[in-house]
Every structure is written in structure tokens, then in C-alpha cells.
Amino acid sequence: MPSFSYTALNPAGQTVTGSLAVGSKAEAFRKLEAQALTPVKVAEEAKSAKSAAETTAKAALDNQPVPLRRAQIILFTEELADMLDGGLQIDQALKVIAERQEDVGLRRVSTIMRDQLREGSTVSKALKKASPSFDELYCNLVAAGEVSGSLPEILRRLGQNLVVMAELQSKVTSAMIYPAFLIGACAVLMVVFMTVMVPQITDLLAKSGQKLPFATQMLISFNSFLAQWWWVILTVITIVSLSFKAYVATPKGLMWWHETKLKTPLFGPIIATRFYAQFAHSMGSLVGNGVPLMNSIRLVSKISANVFIQSLLAKVTGMVAEGGSLSSSLKKVSHFPMMLIDMIAVGEQTGMLGKSLEKCATRYDKELDKRIKRMTALISPIIILFMAVIVGVVAYSIISAVFQSVNGIKSRV
């Protein structure tokens, strides 16, 4: 086990020196604090190659990255921002989180970050080592905050942006729940009709010897076709699905599919508006905190999983690198709304691009909310109307056949 020489201050303010045999420099800091000593200098003494290998292996095991959920990242960011705003140093803030946070994952992340900081790492690099869930955009914003001395403010804004992004995703997901439920209910209803009711009605009508109405004949023929050729239908659907999946797995196919999704009625505008809101939020945070424009565009291009949008932003990056402005580059690429381009142009002219983007983000948040409500309002009646038509046709076919059979029996009597 390696040894570390230290210089520290005791509670009386006197200088104390000595050495500790511990596994790492971070552990030496913890042991000194446990002894009520304030570390001033901690340096590792000479050690053997075997001891160095053992220490490296132990450190690698102790510093395994911890994956976090979005809710955990938001909580960590907000807590850290609150403590830094309260006047605590980053090391003290992480210590408080590591000791008092109930979430085991956050405690582990705080401990790893604290160890990394004591080894001389920056906060942004410590974040990457602590958890893969802190993406490049997050870490670069933190790095900008370290350089500019505005880390608490940036963490506060990061927390707000993460909450906004989570709300945007939640809105889109929530809007799809009700339509999906209606489609599922319609499918179940049709299965019940075709597998239970239609065969029973068919047997009843066959015994009566009456000629079936046209609608009933079509319904029975359709049901017979499904019962006899269901395996062919299933095979065709499977082949088409696998072929589509294989095509979309190619770069050309994926580009086509992602571009097509943006043009889909109802859903396409929502996907596009959600990206514009994310783009404005992220660009506003990056530019407003001193990150160079080129780096900001590169980072923001990664927030969308849509490769078509990524290709557009790659073109924008190339144009800006050649000396063009962001607004003119977006205009040349097209596919971006004029409102966004005009707001960016105003920000470039006034030197307040960050604030212009934040205002844009607020507008697109409201626009996204309107589009989601509009989509929900349109989809529900469409699905209900479709269900009503299907159920109505089946019900009419069955009822008309029953009435005709009853009339036939009466006429015989």
C-alpha cells in the first residue's frame, strides 16, 4: 500500500506533518478529515511497481462510472447548484451530497467526483469519469462555467433546461397514450367480433336456410378468408416489416425514414417543433455562457437522434466555419422556420444571441404545447369515428341477417 506525506492544520491552527499508508490520495484526504485535520498538502511517497499496480487496480474498481436516470441528473444538478449558491466550495458541496443524499447512485457519483477533484481533475472531467449519463453538452457547459467563474449559474440553468426537456418528452408521450389505447381497444373488439360473434351468427343463419343479405355475406366471406389465409397475411406482414427494418438500417434508408417522419401529418410538426425548442434552449445556454459558436453548433447537433436533422446542422457548421453567420447558414440550408432564423439574425445584430435564443425557446415551448393539444383533439375523434364505422358495419351485417331470418320464420308460420 502506498504512503502519502502530508502537511495539515489541526483545530488549534498549528501545522502538523506526517505520513499515511492508504490506498489513494483521495483516501488520504478523507482520513485526515476524520482526524479533524485540514489538509494543506498531500504528496505520494516513492512506491514499488507492485504497489502501484495494486493501487491502480483498486482505484479502477472504486471509480466505476455509475449510470443515472434523467430524474437523478436533475436532482443532482439542482442540489449542487443550491449548495454552490449558498457559498460552499465544490469539494464541500460534493461531500454533503455524498454523506446526506438518500439516493445511492448520487452518493456514489459525488464520491467519485470528489476523488477525481482531489487528484487534480476539473469538474467537467470528473463528471465524465463519474457517470456516462452526463453527456458532452452537459460537461461542456460545466467546463464553460469553470472557466468563466459562473458554475452555480450554469448549473442552475442546466437544471432548468433538463426539466424543460423532460416536460417536452412527457407531453409527447402523454399525448400518444390515449390514441394508442383507442387503437388497441378497436383491435380487441374486432378480434372478439370475428372469432366469437360472427361464427355463432353464421351457424344460426345457416340453420334457418334464408338467403343472407349482401353485407352479411361480405362479412362472413371476410371472416372465412382470415381464418383460411391468416398465415399468408402474417407472412407477408413479417416479410414487409423485416425488409423495411433492413432498409432503414442502411444509411440511405435511415436518412429517408427520418426525413419522412418530419413530413408526416400531425406527428411531423410535433417532432420538428420539439427539436426547434431543444435547439433554441441548448444553443441559448451554450452561447450565453461563452461557448464558441462553432463548438455550440457541433454539440447541439447531437441532441437530436434524427440523422436528417444532424445532416442539416453539419451543413450549417460547414457554412459557419467558412465565415457565414448562423442565421444566413440556417436560411441557405432551409427546413428551418423563418421565425427562428429572424430571431437569431436579430440576436446576431444586437450582440445578444443567447437572449434571442432563449426567447425563441419560450415561443417554441408554447407552440409545442398547442400542437400536442391540437393533435390530441384531432386524433381522438378520428379513431373514434373509425371504430364507429367498423363496429357499425359489423353490427348492421349481423342485425340485418337476424331480422331477415326472423321474418323468414314468421312467414313460414
Short mmCIF file of C-alpha atoms in Angstrom, two decimals:
data_model
loop_
_atom_site.label_atom_id
_atom_site.label_comp_id
_atom_site.label_asym_id
_atom_site.label_seq_id
_atom_site.Cartn_x
_atom_site.Cartn_y
_atom_site.Cartn_z
CA MET A 1 0.00 0.00 0.00
CA PRO A 2 1.46 3.43 -0.93
CA SER A 3 2.35 6.10 1.61
CA PHE A 4 1.41 9.78 1.44
CA SER A 5 3.24 12.55 3.27
CA TYR A 6 1.03 15.39 4.39
CA THR A 7 1.01 18.86 5.81
CA ALA A 8 -2.18 19.83 7.63
CA LEU A 9 -3.65 22.21 10.20
CA ASN A 10 -5.10 20.97 13.47
CA PRO A 11 -8.15 22.57 15.15
CA ALA A 12 -5.83 24.94 17.01
CA GLY A 13 -4.36 26.21 13.74
CA GLN A 14 -0.98 24.55 14.24
CA THR A 15 0.87 22.90 11.34
CA VAL A 16 1.10 19.12 11.55
CA THR A 17 3.14 16.86 9.28
CA GLY A 18 3.32 13.12 8.89
CA SER A 19 2.57 10.23 6.55
CA LEU A 20 -0.33 7.85 5.94
CA ALA A 21 -0.44 4.39 4.40
CA VAL A 22 -3.65 4.45 2.39
CA GLY A 23 -4.88 3.27 -0.99
CA SER A 24 -5.15 6.63 -2.78
CA LYS A 25 -4.70 10.35 -2.42
CA ALA A 26 -8.45 10.84 -2.04
CA GLU A 27 -8.47 8.32 0.81
CA ALA A 28 -5.64 10.24 2.49
CA PHE A 29 -7.82 13.39 2.40
CA ARG A 30 -10.72 11.51 3.96
CA LYS A 31 -8.57 10.05 6.74
CA LEU A 32 -7.11 13.46 7.61
CA GLU A 33 -10.61 14.97 7.78
CA ALA A 34 -11.71 12.12 10.04
CA GLN A 35 -8.88 13.15 12.37
CA ALA A 36 -10.16 16.77 12.41
CA LEU A 37 -7.17 17.92 10.34
CA THR A 38 -7.42 20.37 7.44
CA PRO A 39 -5.16 19.16 4.57
CA VAL A 40 -2.78 21.73 3.16
CA LYS A 41 -0.56 19.48 1.07
CA VAL A 42 -0.69 15.77 0.36
CA ALA A 43 2.01 14.12 -1.75
CA GLU A 44 2.64 10.49 -2.60
CA GLU A 45 5.93 8.98 -1.50
CA ALA A 46 8.02 6.65 -3.63
CA LYS A 47 6.47 3.21 -4.06
CA SER A 48 7.23 -0.11 -5.71
CA ALA A 49 5.87 -1.20 -9.09
CA LYS A 50 3.79 -3.92 -7.44
CA SER A 51 2.23 -1.47 -5.01
CA ALA A 52 1.50 0.93 -7.87
CA ALA A 53 -0.26 -1.83 -9.81
CA GLU A 54 -2.34 -2.80 -6.77
CA THR A 55 -3.32 0.82 -6.17
CA THR A 56 -4.27 1.33 -9.81
CA ALA A 57 -6.43 -1.79 -9.82
CA LYS A 58 -8.19 -0.77 -6.59
CA ALA A 59 -8.77 2.78 -7.84
CA ALA A 60 -10.21 1.45 -11.12
CA LEU A 61 -12.62 -0.77 -9.18
CA ASP A 62 -13.69 2.03 -6.81
CA ASN A 63 -14.19 4.55 -9.62
CA GLN A 64 -16.54 2.55 -11.86
CA PRO A 65 -18.91 5.00 -13.62
CA VAL A 66 -22.48 5.00 -12.31
CA PRO A 67 -25.35 5.34 -14.85
CA LEU A 68 -28.06 7.78 -13.80
CA ARG A 69 -31.64 8.36 -14.84
CA ARG A 70 -32.77 11.78 -16.03
CA ALA A 71 -34.59 12.45 -12.73
CA GLN A 72 -31.39 11.69 -10.82
CA ILE A 73 -29.36 14.05 -13.02
CA ILE A 74 -31.89 16.84 -12.46
CA LEU A 75 -31.83 16.29 -8.68
CA PHE A 76 -28.03 16.22 -8.57
CA THR A 77 -27.72 19.37 -10.70
CA GLU A 78 -30.24 21.32 -8.62
CA GLU A 79 -28.71 20.24 -5.29
CA LEU A 80 -25.19 21.09 -6.41
CA ALA A 81 -26.34 24.49 -7.72
CA ASP A 82 -28.14 25.25 -4.43
CA MET A 83 -25.05 24.43 -2.36
CA LEU A 84 -22.69 26.45 -4.56
CA ASP A 85 -25.14 29.37 -4.42
CA GLY A 86 -25.09 29.01 -0.64
CA GLY A 87 -21.35 29.68 -0.56
CA LEU A 88 -19.95 26.14 -0.30
CA GLN A 89 -16.89 25.14 -2.30
CA ILE A 90 -17.34 22.35 -4.85
CA ASP A 91 -15.48 19.84 -2.66
CA GLN A 92 -17.62 20.65 0.37
CA ALA A 93 -20.81 20.51 -1.68
CA LEU A 94 -19.96 17.07 -3.03
CA LYS A 95 -19.09 15.91 0.48
CA VAL A 96 -22.53 16.97 1.74
CA ILE A 97 -24.26 15.15 -1.13
CA ALA A 98 -22.15 12.02 -0.59
CA GLU A 99 -22.97 11.95 3.13
CA ARG A 100 -26.62 13.06 3.21
CA GLN A 101 -28.18 12.12 -0.12
CA GLU A 102 -30.56 9.16 0.18
CA ASP A 103 -30.07 8.07 -3.43
CA VAL A 104 -27.23 5.52 -3.54
CA GLY A 105 -26.34 6.37 -7.15
CA LEU A 106 -25.95 10.08 -6.41
CA ARG A 107 -23.87 9.32 -3.31
CA ARG A 108 -21.54 7.18 -5.40
CA VAL A 109 -21.28 9.79 -8.16
CA SER A 110 -20.47 12.50 -5.62
CA THR A 111 -17.75 10.35 -4.04
CA ILE A 112 -16.15 9.57 -7.41
CA MET A 113 -16.22 13.24 -8.41
CA ARG A 114 -14.70 14.29 -5.10
CA ASP A 115 -11.89 11.76 -5.51
CA GLN A 116 -11.23 12.97 -9.05
CA LEU A 117 -11.11 16.61 -7.96
CA ARG A 118 -8.59 15.76 -5.25
CA GLU A 119 -6.45 14.07 -7.86
CA GLY A 120 -6.34 17.39 -9.73
CA SER A 121 -9.15 16.86 -12.25
CA THR A 122 -11.54 19.59 -13.38
CA VAL A 123 -15.26 19.41 -12.57
CA SER A 124 -16.22 18.68 -16.20
CA LYS A 125 -13.71 15.80 -16.45
CA ALA A 126 -14.81 14.48 -13.07
CA LEU A 127 -18.41 14.39 -14.33
CA LYS A 128 -17.38 12.25 -17.31
CA LYS A 129 -15.49 9.86 -15.02
CA ALA A 130 -18.36 9.65 -12.51
CA SER A 131 -21.20 8.78 -14.88
CA PRO A 132 -21.73 8.23 -18.63
CA SER A 133 -25.15 9.85 -18.21
CA PHE A 134 -23.54 13.31 -18.17
CA ASP A 135 -23.41 13.91 -21.92
CA GLU A 136 -20.95 16.05 -23.83
CA LEU A 137 -23.32 19.02 -23.91
CA TYR A 138 -23.69 18.94 -20.11
CA CYS A 139 -19.95 18.58 -19.49
CA ASN A 140 -19.03 21.36 -21.93
CA LEU A 141 -21.44 23.77 -20.26
CA VAL A 142 -19.89 22.94 -16.89
CA ALA A 143 -16.43 23.46 -18.37
CA ALA A 144 -17.54 26.90 -19.63
CA GLY A 145 -18.82 27.70 -16.13
CA GLU A 146 -15.49 26.72 -14.58
CA VAL A 147 -13.55 28.98 -16.94
CA SER A 148 -15.93 31.95 -16.56
CA GLY A 149 -16.40 31.54 -12.80
CA SER A 150 -20.17 31.19 -13.19
CA LEU A 151 -20.56 27.48 -12.37
CA PRO A 152 -23.55 27.94 -9.97
CA GLU A 153 -25.47 29.96 -12.56
CA ILE A 154 -24.75 27.45 -15.32
CA LEU A 155 -25.76 24.51 -13.13
CA ARG A 156 -28.99 26.33 -12.28
CA ARG A 157 -29.71 26.91 -15.96
CA LEU A 158 -28.76 23.33 -16.80
CA GLY A 159 -31.23 22.07 -14.22
CA GLN A 160 -33.97 24.25 -15.69
CA ASN A 161 -33.21 23.08 -19.23
CA LEU A 162 -33.24 19.43 -18.17
CA VAL A 163 -36.64 19.95 -16.55
CA VAL A 164 -37.94 21.61 -19.72
CA MET A 165 -36.63 18.76 -21.90
CA ALA A 166 -38.22 16.20 -19.58
CA GLU A 167 -41.55 18.05 -19.76
CA LEU A 168 -41.37 18.20 -23.56
CA GLN A 169 -40.80 14.45 -23.79
CA SER A 170 -43.52 13.80 -21.22
CA LYS A 171 -46.02 15.89 -23.20
CA VAL A 172 -45.34 13.98 -26.41
CA THR A 173 -45.55 10.62 -24.63
CA SER A 174 -48.74 11.53 -22.77
CA ALA A 175 -50.38 12.71 -25.97
CA MET A 176 -49.84 9.28 -27.53
CA ILE A 177 -51.27 7.22 -24.67
CA TYR A 178 -54.97 7.84 -25.34
CA PRO A 179 -54.81 7.26 -29.14
CA ALA A 180 -52.82 4.07 -28.56
CA PHE A 181 -55.44 2.88 -26.06
CA LEU A 182 -58.24 3.55 -28.55
CA ILE A 183 -56.44 1.67 -31.34
CA GLY A 184 -55.81 -1.27 -29.01
CA ALA A 185 -59.45 -1.32 -27.92
CA CYS A 186 -60.59 -1.28 -31.54
CA ALA A 187 -58.29 -4.19 -32.40
CA VAL A 188 -59.53 -6.25 -29.44
CA LEU A 189 -63.16 -5.51 -30.33
CA MET A 190 -62.64 -6.64 -33.93
CA VAL A 191 -60.98 -9.87 -32.80
CA VAL A 192 -63.94 -10.61 -30.50
CA PHE A 193 -66.41 -9.92 -33.32
CA MET A 194 -64.59 -12.09 -35.85
CA THR A 195 -63.72 -15.03 -33.60
CA VAL A 196 -66.81 -15.25 -31.36
CA MET A 197 -69.87 -13.46 -32.69
CA VAL A 198 -69.59 -13.97 -36.44
CA PRO A 199 -69.17 -17.79 -36.29
CA GLN A 200 -72.17 -18.09 -33.95
CA ILE A 201 -74.32 -15.90 -36.18
CA THR A 202 -73.18 -17.87 -39.23
CA ASP A 203 -74.28 -21.16 -37.68
CA LEU A 204 -77.64 -19.70 -36.68
CA LEU A 205 -78.32 -18.30 -40.16
CA ALA A 206 -77.21 -21.49 -41.88
CA LYS A 207 -79.87 -23.46 -39.94
CA SER A 208 -82.62 -21.02 -40.97
CA GLY A 209 -81.99 -21.64 -44.67
CA GLN A 210 -82.57 -17.96 -45.52
CA LYS A 211 -80.59 -16.07 -48.13
CA LEU A 212 -78.16 -13.78 -46.39
CA PRO A 213 -78.04 -10.01 -47.02
CA PHE A 214 -75.10 -8.76 -49.09
CA ALA A 215 -73.42 -7.06 -46.10
CA THR A 216 -73.63 -10.25 -44.05
CA GLN A 217 -72.25 -12.35 -46.90
CA MET A 218 -69.30 -9.98 -47.25
CA LEU A 219 -68.63 -10.12 -43.51
CA ILE A 220 -68.74 -13.93 -43.45
CA SER A 221 -66.52 -14.15 -46.55
CA PHE A 222 -64.01 -11.79 -44.99
CA ASN A 223 -64.01 -13.80 -41.77
CA SER A 224 -63.53 -17.06 -43.72
CA PHE A 225 -60.69 -15.52 -45.70
CA LEU A 226 -58.92 -14.51 -42.50
CA ALA A 227 -59.45 -17.94 -40.95
CA GLN A 228 -58.10 -19.74 -44.03
CA TRP A 229 -55.28 -17.44 -45.13
CA TRP A 230 -54.15 -15.83 -41.89
CA TRP A 231 -50.73 -17.46 -42.21
CA VAL A 232 -50.22 -15.88 -45.64
CA ILE A 233 -51.20 -12.45 -44.31
CA LEU A 234 -48.89 -12.89 -41.32
CA THR A 235 -46.04 -14.00 -43.60
CA VAL A 236 -46.48 -11.00 -45.90
CA ILE A 237 -46.59 -8.59 -42.95
CA THR A 238 -43.46 -10.19 -41.47
CA ILE A 239 -41.55 -10.02 -44.78
CA VAL A 240 -42.54 -6.39 -45.34
CA SER A 241 -41.60 -5.46 -41.76
CA LEU A 242 -38.21 -7.18 -41.95
CA SER A 243 -37.50 -5.64 -45.36
CA PHE A 244 -38.39 -2.18 -44.05
CA LYS A 245 -36.23 -2.73 -40.98
CA ALA A 246 -33.29 -3.85 -43.13
CA TYR A 247 -33.65 -0.83 -45.44
CA VAL A 248 -33.91 1.61 -42.54
CA ALA A 249 -30.73 0.05 -41.07
CA THR A 250 -28.78 1.36 -44.08
CA PRO A 251 -27.53 4.99 -44.02
CA LYS A 252 -29.63 5.91 -47.06
CA GLY A 253 -32.75 4.25 -45.69
CA LEU A 254 -32.34 5.81 -42.25
CA MET A 255 -31.93 9.26 -43.81
CA TRP A 256 -35.10 8.76 -45.88
CA TRP A 257 -37.10 7.49 -42.91
CA HIS A 258 -36.07 10.32 -40.59
CA GLU A 259 -36.86 12.90 -43.27
CA THR A 260 -40.23 11.22 -43.93
CA LYS A 261 -41.14 11.32 -40.23
CA LEU A 262 -40.73 15.11 -40.29
CA LYS A 263 -43.23 15.31 -43.18
CA THR A 264 -45.83 13.03 -41.58
CA PRO A 265 -49.17 14.79 -40.93
CA LEU A 266 -49.88 15.57 -37.27
CA PHE A 267 -46.74 13.87 -35.93
CA GLY A 268 -44.15 15.54 -38.19
CA PRO A 269 -44.79 19.11 -37.00
CA ILE A 270 -44.59 17.96 -33.37
CA ILE A 271 -41.22 16.26 -33.93
CA ALA A 272 -39.89 19.36 -35.71
CA THR A 273 -41.23 21.81 -33.10
CA ARG A 274 -39.77 19.71 -30.29
CA PHE A 275 -36.36 19.88 -31.98
CA TYR A 276 -36.61 23.66 -32.51
CA ALA A 277 -37.38 24.10 -28.80
CA GLN A 278 -34.43 21.89 -27.81
CA PHE A 279 -32.17 23.63 -30.32
CA ALA A 280 -33.05 27.09 -29.01
CA HIS A 281 -32.73 26.05 -25.34
CA SER A 282 -29.35 24.36 -25.83
CA MET A 283 -27.86 26.97 -28.15
CA GLY A 284 -29.03 29.75 -25.83
CA SER A 285 -27.33 28.09 -22.85
CA LEU A 286 -24.08 27.41 -24.71
CA VAL A 287 -23.72 30.78 -26.43
CA GLY A 288 -24.93 32.68 -23.36
CA ASN A 289 -22.21 31.06 -21.26
CA GLY A 290 -19.32 31.81 -23.56
CA VAL A 291 -19.01 28.59 -25.58
CA PRO A 292 -17.76 29.42 -29.12
CA LEU A 293 -20.44 29.31 -31.82
CA MET A 294 -18.80 26.51 -33.81
CA ASN A 295 -18.50 24.28 -30.76
CA SER A 296 -22.07 25.12 -29.77
CA ILE A 297 -23.47 24.01 -33.13
CA ARG A 298 -21.48 20.77 -33.03
CA LEU A 299 -22.73 19.98 -29.54
CA VAL A 300 -26.35 20.88 -30.31
CA SER A 301 -26.33 18.66 -33.41
CA LYS A 302 -26.05 15.68 -31.03
CA ILE A 303 -29.22 16.43 -29.04
CA SER A 304 -31.42 15.03 -31.81
CA ALA A 305 -31.45 11.36 -32.76
CA ASN A 306 -32.80 12.33 -36.19
CA VAL A 307 -29.94 11.84 -38.68
CA PHE A 308 -31.62 14.10 -41.26
CA ILE A 309 -31.56 16.98 -38.78
CA GLN A 310 -27.96 16.10 -37.90
CA SER A 311 -27.02 16.30 -41.59
CA LEU A 312 -28.63 19.75 -41.86
CA LEU A 313 -26.70 21.02 -38.84
CA ALA A 314 -23.48 19.55 -40.28
CA LYS A 315 -24.05 21.72 -43.37
CA VAL A 316 -24.71 24.72 -41.14
CA THR A 317 -21.45 24.05 -39.26
CA GLY A 318 -19.53 23.99 -42.55
CA MET A 319 -21.05 27.28 -43.69
CA VAL A 320 -20.33 28.99 -40.36
CA ALA A 321 -16.75 27.67 -40.49
CA GLU A 322 -16.38 29.37 -43.89
CA GLY A 323 -17.36 32.70 -42.37
CA GLY A 324 -21.12 32.76 -42.73
CA SER A 325 -23.47 33.85 -39.96
CA LEU A 326 -25.68 31.34 -38.17
CA SER A 327 -28.91 32.91 -39.44
CA SER A 328 -27.79 33.03 -43.10
CA SER A 329 -26.50 29.45 -42.90
CA LEU A 330 -29.80 28.19 -41.49
CA LYS A 331 -31.65 30.06 -44.25
CA LYS A 332 -29.49 28.53 -47.02
CA VAL A 333 -29.96 25.02 -45.66
CA SER A 334 -33.75 25.60 -45.48
CA HIS A 335 -36.02 23.29 -43.43
CA PHE A 336 -35.72 25.77 -40.55
CA PRO A 337 -38.64 28.16 -39.82
CA MET A 338 -38.24 31.83 -40.65
CA MET A 339 -39.25 32.88 -37.14
CA LEU A 340 -36.24 31.07 -35.70
CA ILE A 341 -33.93 32.47 -38.38
CA ASP A 342 -35.20 36.03 -37.88
CA MET A 343 -34.79 35.87 -34.09
CA ILE A 344 -31.24 34.57 -34.49
CA ALA A 345 -30.48 37.34 -37.00
CA VAL A 346 -31.72 39.95 -34.52
CA GLY A 347 -29.57 38.44 -31.79
CA GLU A 348 -26.51 38.50 -34.05
CA GLN A 349 -27.07 42.15 -34.95
CA THR A 350 -27.58 43.25 -31.34
CA GLY A 351 -24.87 41.02 -29.87
CA MET A 352 -27.43 39.28 -27.67
CA LEU A 353 -27.73 35.94 -29.45
CA GLY A 354 -28.13 34.00 -26.20
CA LYS A 355 -31.15 36.03 -25.06
CA SER A 356 -32.75 35.88 -28.51
CA LEU A 357 -32.46 32.10 -28.49
CA GLU A 358 -33.97 31.91 -25.02
CA LYS A 359 -36.97 33.94 -26.20
CA CYS A 360 -37.23 31.65 -29.21
CA ALA A 361 -37.19 28.62 -26.93
CA THR A 362 -40.06 30.04 -24.88
CA ARG A 363 -42.11 30.57 -28.05
CA TYR A 364 -41.49 27.06 -29.31
CA ASP A 365 -42.37 25.59 -25.90
CA LYS A 366 -45.76 27.27 -26.21
CA GLU A 367 -46.08 26.23 -29.85
CA LEU A 368 -45.28 22.62 -28.99
CA ASP A 369 -47.91 22.63 -26.27
CA LYS A 370 -50.50 23.95 -28.76
CA ARG A 371 -49.59 21.37 -31.39
CA ILE A 372 -49.80 18.50 -28.91
CA LYS A 373 -53.24 19.64 -27.73
CA ARG A 374 -54.36 20.06 -31.34
CA MET A 375 -53.08 16.60 -32.28
CA THR A 376 -54.82 15.01 -29.30
CA ALA A 377 -58.03 16.84 -30.18
CA LEU A 378 -57.88 15.61 -33.80
CA ILE A 379 -56.67 12.04 -33.31
CA SER A 380 -59.27 11.03 -30.75
CA PRO A 381 -62.34 11.85 -32.92
CA ILE A 382 -60.69 10.27 -35.99
CA ILE A 383 -60.04 7.00 -34.16
CA ILE A 384 -63.49 7.03 -32.56
CA LEU A 385 -65.09 7.65 -35.98
CA PHE A 386 -63.06 4.80 -37.49
CA MET A 387 -64.12 2.48 -34.66
CA ALA A 388 -67.74 3.55 -35.04
CA VAL A 389 -67.69 2.79 -38.79
CA ILE A 390 -66.12 -0.64 -38.31
CA VAL A 391 -68.37 -1.61 -35.41
CA GLY A 392 -71.41 -0.15 -37.19
CA VAL A 393 -70.76 -2.17 -40.37
CA VAL A 394 -70.33 -5.40 -38.40
CA ALA A 395 -73.37 -4.71 -36.23
CA TYR A 396 -75.52 -3.82 -39.25
CA SER A 397 -74.45 -7.02 -41.03
CA ILE A 398 -75.37 -9.16 -38.04
CA ILE A 399 -78.62 -7.39 -37.13
CA SER A 400 -79.90 -7.31 -40.73
CA ALA A 401 -79.27 -11.05 -41.05
CA VAL A 402 -81.04 -11.76 -37.76
CA PHE A 403 -84.07 -9.68 -38.76
CA GLN A 404 -84.25 -11.36 -42.15
CA SER A 405 -84.13 -14.78 -40.52
CA VAL A 406 -86.85 -13.84 -38.03
CA ASN A 407 -89.06 -12.51 -40.85
CA GLY A 408 -88.48 -15.72 -42.80
CA ILE A 409 -89.52 -17.83 -39.82
CA LYS A 410 -92.68 -15.69 -39.32
CA SER A 411 -93.67 -16.03 -42.97
CA ARG A 412 -93.45 -19.82 -42.70
CA VAL A 413 -95.66 -19.78 -39.63
#
